[in-house]
């Protein structure tokens, strides 16, 4: 399944059970300004948010609108760059944890199913790393 098909099947404007909206991504402290992973994470979030908004446009049912393709390319580029870098801060580690979360958690909007799925070992491990780095409760912002 292609990533964009996955996202379109279950757009998550708010992660069920977390109460954290994409627009409410944690504001990271000034020390993170030196960690390029944090900047890339914000770009990644922005591209994901933009793609989801564009996915609902009339005539974009196949997600082939040039704006959708551009948002997808921005997301993929940011993701590739995040994976190529070594984190320089706890915020950078948290950004990588959020990326890992997006790769392992199914994109279900059903809160009951989501709550069961987040109890898997891989999800619990990623969430624990993210919580330790951010000091936040809930789940990584994706």
XYZ file of N, CA and C in Angstrom:
426
model
N 0.841 -1.169 0.000
C 0.000 0.000 0.000
C 0.890 1.237 0.000
N 0.614 2.180 -0.882
C 1.392 3.403 -0.927
C 1.054 4.262 0.282
N 2.016 5.048 0.718
C 1.827 5.897 1.884
C 0.654 6.839 1.688
N 0.541 7.425 0.519
C -0.559 8.370 0.328
C -1.910 7.668 0.339
N -1.968 6.422 -0.092
C -3.205 5.658 -0.004
C -3.540 5.407 1.453
N -2.531 5.082 2.230
C -2.704 4.851 3.655
C -3.247 6.097 4.337
N -2.649 7.257 4.059
C -3.095 8.485 4.703
C -4.508 8.854 4.283
N -4.823 8.665 3.035
C -6.151 9.023 2.562
C -7.208 8.121 3.162
N -6.845 6.889 3.459
C -7.798 5.954 4.036
C -8.162 6.339 5.456
N -7.281 7.044 6.119
C -7.552 7.403 7.514
C -6.867 8.700 7.892
N -7.321 9.825 7.360
C -6.680 11.080 7.733
C -6.903 11.359 9.212
N -5.823 11.665 9.909
C -5.911 11.914 11.337
C -5.605 13.379 11.624
N -6.617 14.211 11.657
C -6.409 15.605 12.033
C -6.073 15.674 13.509
N -6.646 14.765 14.287
C -6.317 14.642 15.701
C -6.080 13.168 15.974
N -5.026 12.879 16.662
C -4.752 11.496 17.005
C -5.755 11.044 18.049
N -6.517 10.002 17.780
C -7.500 9.536 18.746
C -6.848 9.226 20.082
N -7.480 9.694 21.134
C -7.010 9.392 22.470
C -5.901 10.300 22.962
N -5.293 11.080 22.072
C -4.182 11.908 22.519
C -4.599 13.332 22.781
N -5.615 13.799 22.074
C -6.020 15.184 22.213
C -5.007 16.143 21.617
N -4.059 15.654 20.843
C -3.036 16.499 20.255
C -3.305 16.637 18.765
N -3.567 17.845 18.324
C -3.812 18.083 16.914
C -2.496 18.324 16.197
N -2.495 18.081 14.894
C -1.283 18.323 14.111
C -0.807 19.760 14.267
N -1.739 20.695 14.282
C -1.365 22.099 14.406
C -0.774 22.413 15.776
N -0.972 21.522 16.746
C -0.495 21.748 18.095
C 0.800 21.011 18.380
N 1.612 20.815 17.365
C 2.885 20.131 17.565
C 3.650 20.842 18.673
N 4.325 20.093 19.524
C 5.011 20.719 20.646
C 5.979 21.792 20.181
N 5.927 22.915 20.864
C 6.900 23.959 20.602
C 8.166 23.573 21.347
N 9.216 23.380 20.612
C 10.450 22.887 21.191
C 11.311 24.066 21.633
N 12.149 23.852 22.625
C 12.915 24.954 23.193
C 13.973 25.486 22.226
N 14.606 26.577 22.632
C 15.580 27.255 21.773
C 16.782 26.377 21.447
N 17.135 25.457 22.346
C 18.284 24.582 22.081
C 18.060 23.746 20.831
N 16.790 23.504 20.492
C 16.509 22.683 19.320
C 16.811 23.421 18.023
N 17.006 24.734 18.097
C 17.291 25.505 16.897
C 18.563 25.013 16.220
N 19.473 24.388 16.966
C 20.707 23.896 16.382
C 20.550 22.484 15.831
N 19.419 21.855 16.122
C 19.197 20.490 15.652
C 18.373 20.526 14.373
N 18.996 20.238 13.230
C 18.257 20.296 11.968
C 17.107 19.291 11.895
N 17.148 18.250 12.704
C 16.043 17.283 12.712
C 14.734 17.944 13.119
N 14.804 18.906 14.013
C 13.590 19.574 14.479
C 12.980 20.403 13.348
N 13.807 21.105 12.614
C 13.325 21.874 11.467
C 12.730 20.949 10.417
N 13.396 19.848 10.153
C 12.879 18.875 9.183
C 11.572 18.255 9.658
N 11.471 17.998 10.954
C 10.240 17.455 11.524
C 9.073 18.417 11.290
N 9.303 19.684 11.522
C 8.242 20.679 11.300
C 7.855 20.732 9.827
N 8.832 20.647 8.932
C 8.541 20.625 7.494
C 7.752 19.368 7.136
N 8.136 18.248 7.715
C 7.453 16.980 7.493
C 6.000 17.071 7.935
N 5.770 17.628 9.148
C 4.401 17.810 9.639
C 3.598 18.720 8.712
N 4.223 19.802 8.279
C 3.549 20.754 7.398
C 3.152 20.101 6.078
N 4.053 19.340 5.503
C 3.766 18.667 4.232
C 2.663 17.639 4.403
N 2.675 16.892 5.504
C 1.619 15.899 5.774
C 0.264 16.584 5.920
N 0.250 17.686 6.670
C -0.990 18.431 6.886
C -1.527 18.953 5.546
N -0.623 19.521 4.744
C -1.026 20.051 3.440
C -1.557 18.942 2.537
N -0.875 17.797 2.510
C -1.334 16.689 1.666
C -2.732 16.249 2.074
N -2.966 16.135 3.363
C -4.284 15.702 3.846
C -5.374 16.690 3.455
N -5.070 17.974 3.543
C -6.053 18.990 3.150
C -6.347 18.896 1.654
N -5.321 18.719 0.849
C -5.486 18.637 -0.598
C -6.161 17.343 -1.033
N -6.025 16.294 -0.258
C -6.594 14.997 -0.622
C -8.110 15.058 -0.754
N -8.738 16.002 -0.070
C -10.192 16.117 -0.089
C -10.720 17.055 -1.165
N -9.839 17.636 -1.959
C -10.290 18.555 -3.008
C -11.073 17.812 -4.079
N -12.151 18.410 -4.578
C -12.871 17.799 -5.702
C -11.923 17.628 -6.896
N -11.998 16.492 -7.526
C -11.148 16.209 -8.674
C -9.780 15.667 -8.316
N -9.514 15.523 -7.032
C -8.209 15.016 -6.600
C -8.351 13.636 -5.962
N -9.331 12.880 -6.422
C -9.595 11.562 -5.857
C -8.429 10.599 -6.031
N -7.637 10.781 -7.063
C -6.463 9.934 -7.301
C -5.186 10.551 -6.747
N -5.322 11.659 -6.046
C -4.203 12.376 -5.430
C -3.108 12.720 -6.434
N -3.545 13.059 -7.651
C -2.576 13.389 -8.697
C -2.553 14.879 -9.016
N -3.245 15.673 -8.206
C -3.159 17.128 -8.350
C -1.692 17.517 -8.122
N -1.158 18.415 -8.929
C 0.251 18.797 -8.762
C 0.584 19.277 -7.345
N -0.367 19.904 -6.689
C -0.120 20.363 -5.314
C -0.011 19.177 -4.358
N -0.818 18.143 -4.588
C -0.712 16.933 -3.769
C 0.619 16.245 -3.998
N 1.014 16.154 -5.240
C 2.295 15.524 -5.564
C 3.459 16.309 -4.962
N 3.356 17.629 -4.980
C 4.410 18.462 -4.399
C 4.472 18.285 -2.885
N 3.316 18.228 -2.234
C 3.289 18.018 -0.780
C 3.857 16.648 -0.429
N 3.491 15.639 -1.224
C 4.021 14.293 -0.994
C 5.544 14.278 -1.157
N 6.044 14.966 -2.165
C 7.494 15.019 -2.387
C 8.192 15.726 -1.231
N 7.590 16.811 -0.731
C 8.165 17.520 0.423
C 8.211 16.610 1.646
N 7.138 15.872 1.864
C 7.094 14.946 3.004
C 8.175 13.880 2.866
N 8.258 13.271 1.695
C 9.249 12.223 1.463
C 10.671 12.756 1.596
N 10.915 13.950 1.065
C 12.253 14.542 1.166
C 12.623 14.812 2.623
N 11.687 15.384 3.376
C 11.956 15.671 4.790
C 12.203 14.372 5.550
N 11.403 13.362 5.256
C 11.566 12.058 5.914
C 12.938 11.471 5.605
N 13.337 11.489 4.346
C 14.641 10.939 3.964
C 15.778 11.691 4.653
N 15.663 13.016 4.724
C 16.707 13.806 5.380
C 16.732 13.546 6.884
N 15.540 13.380 7.501
C 15.502 13.074 8.931
C 16.228 11.768 9.216
N 16.021 10.781 8.358
C 16.640 9.476 8.562
C 18.145 9.487 8.308
N 18.616 10.485 7.588
C 20.036 10.562 7.273
C 20.841 11.295 8.347
N 20.153 11.957 9.264
C 20.843 12.774 10.260
C 20.871 12.112 11.629
N 21.870 12.489 12.401
C 21.979 12.050 13.781
C 21.381 13.158 14.648
N 20.468 12.818 15.565
C 19.879 13.856 16.410
C 20.930 14.539 17.271
N 20.750 15.855 17.480
C 21.666 16.634 18.301
C 20.993 17.105 19.589
N 19.765 16.633 19.839
C 19.025 17.068 21.022
C 17.940 16.044 21.346
N 17.370 16.182 22.523
C 16.221 15.342 22.867
C 15.071 15.606 21.907
N 14.940 16.844 21.469
C 13.879 17.186 20.529
C 14.078 16.481 19.191
N 15.327 16.338 18.790
C 15.624 15.605 17.555
C 15.283 14.131 17.688
N 15.562 13.561 18.858
C 15.194 12.167 19.104
C 13.676 12.034 19.093
N 12.989 12.990 19.709
C 11.521 12.974 19.714
C 10.977 13.061 18.290
N 11.620 13.853 17.444
C 11.192 13.964 16.043
C 11.330 12.619 15.339
N 12.437 11.928 15.572
C 12.609 10.608 14.972
C 11.607 9.600 15.538
N 11.288 9.727 16.818
C 10.276 8.845 17.407
C 8.923 9.080 16.746
N 8.590 10.330 16.467
C 7.326 10.636 15.785
C 7.315 10.032 14.389
N 8.439 10.101 13.701
C 8.531 9.493 12.376
C 8.349 7.980 12.474
N 9.034 7.357 13.437
C 8.890 5.910 13.627
C 7.439 5.558 13.944
N 6.804 6.359 14.759
C 5.402 6.140 15.110
C 4.541 6.124 13.852
N 4.787 7.066 12.969
C 3.984 7.150 11.744
C 4.170 5.926 10.857
N 5.311 5.281 10.969
C 5.589 4.122 10.136
C 5.016 2.826 10.709
N 4.762 2.783 12.026
C 4.269 1.536 12.615
C 2.806 1.577 13.045
N 2.262 2.755 13.319
C 0.882 2.803 13.809
C -0.083 2.851 12.631
N -1.030 1.955 12.621
C -2.041 2.017 11.562
C -2.833 3.312 11.661
N -3.206 3.863 10.545
C -3.898 5.146 10.504
C -5.387 5.032 10.671
N -5.830 4.451 11.732
C -7.257 4.284 11.990
C -7.806 5.494 12.718
N -8.954 5.990 12.299
C -9.611 7.091 12.972
C -10.483 6.599 14.122
N -10.806 5.313 14.160
C -11.642 4.729 15.198
C -10.846 4.686 16.499
N -11.283 5.457 17.495
C -10.537 5.588 18.742
C -10.401 4.261 19.485
N -11.419 3.423 19.459
C -11.364 2.147 20.161
C -10.300 1.231 19.551
N -10.274 1.140 18.239
C -9.279 0.312 17.550
C -7.890 0.899 17.773
N -7.780 2.216 17.685
C -6.503 2.890 17.900
C -5.938 2.549 19.278
N -6.775 2.612 20.304
C -6.315 2.343 21.664
C -5.801 0.911 21.815
N -6.373 -0.029 21.110
C -5.880 -1.402 21.143
C -4.545 -1.485 20.413
N -4.458 -0.853 19.251
C -3.239 -0.936 18.442
C -2.039 -0.283 19.115
N -2.261 0.788 19.855
C -1.125 1.459 20.483
C -0.551 0.675 21.656
N -1.198 -0.424 22.016
C -0.679 -1.270 23.088
C 0.316 -2.312 22.586
N 0.572 -2.336 21.271
C 1.582 -3.261 20.751
C 2.953 -2.859 21.302
N 3.863 -3.811 21.349
C 5.182 -3.542 21.909
C 5.928 -2.451 21.151
N 5.862 -2.483 19.823
C 6.599 -1.468 19.072
C 6.032 -0.080 19.319
N 4.720 0.041 19.369
C 4.111 1.349 19.633
C 4.423 1.825 21.042
N 4.361 0.927 22.000
C 4.651 1.313 23.379
C 6.100 1.771 23.532
N 7.017 1.102 22.854
C 8.424 1.494 22.934
C 8.647 2.875 22.319
N 8.063 3.100 21.151
C 8.220 4.398 20.487
C 7.587 5.501 21.330
N 6.388 5.246 21.855
C 5.711 6.250 22.683
C 6.529 6.554 23.937
N 7.151 5.546 24.531
C 7.965 5.759 25.726
C 9.161 6.656 25.424
N 9.803 6.435 24.292
C 10.934 7.290 23.892
C 10.452 8.714 23.675
N 9.350 8.872 22.949
C 8.803 10.200 22.661
C 8.434 10.920 23.955
N 7.764 10.213 24.875
C 7.371 10.820 26.148
C 8.590 11.230 26.962
N 9.626 10.382 26.973
C 10.841 10.693 27.725
C 11.536 11.937 27.172
N 11.499 12.094 25.875
C 12.169 13.235 25.246
C 11.376 14.533 25.355
N 10.049 14.432 25.334
C 9.209 15.637 25.316
C 8.628 15.993 26.678
N 8.500 15.005 27.555
C 7.841 15.244 28.829
C 6.334 15.327 28.701
N 5.814 14.982 27.532
C 4.383 15.051 27.260
C 3.731 13.700 27.441
N 2.447 13.716 27.707
C 1.652 12.493 27.702
C 1.033 12.337 26.314
N 0.410 11.219 26.080
C -0.251 10.994 24.789
C 0.672 10.269 23.827
N 0.600 10.668 22.579
C 1.323 9.977 21.514
C 2.056 10.983 20.646
N 3.054 10.507 19.914
C 3.788 11.410 19.026
C 2.858 12.143 18.060
N 3.203 13.366 17.799
C 2.438 14.211 16.874
C 2.850 13.860 15.459
N 1.881 13.377 14.687
C 2.146 13.067 13.287
C 1.070 13.703 12.451
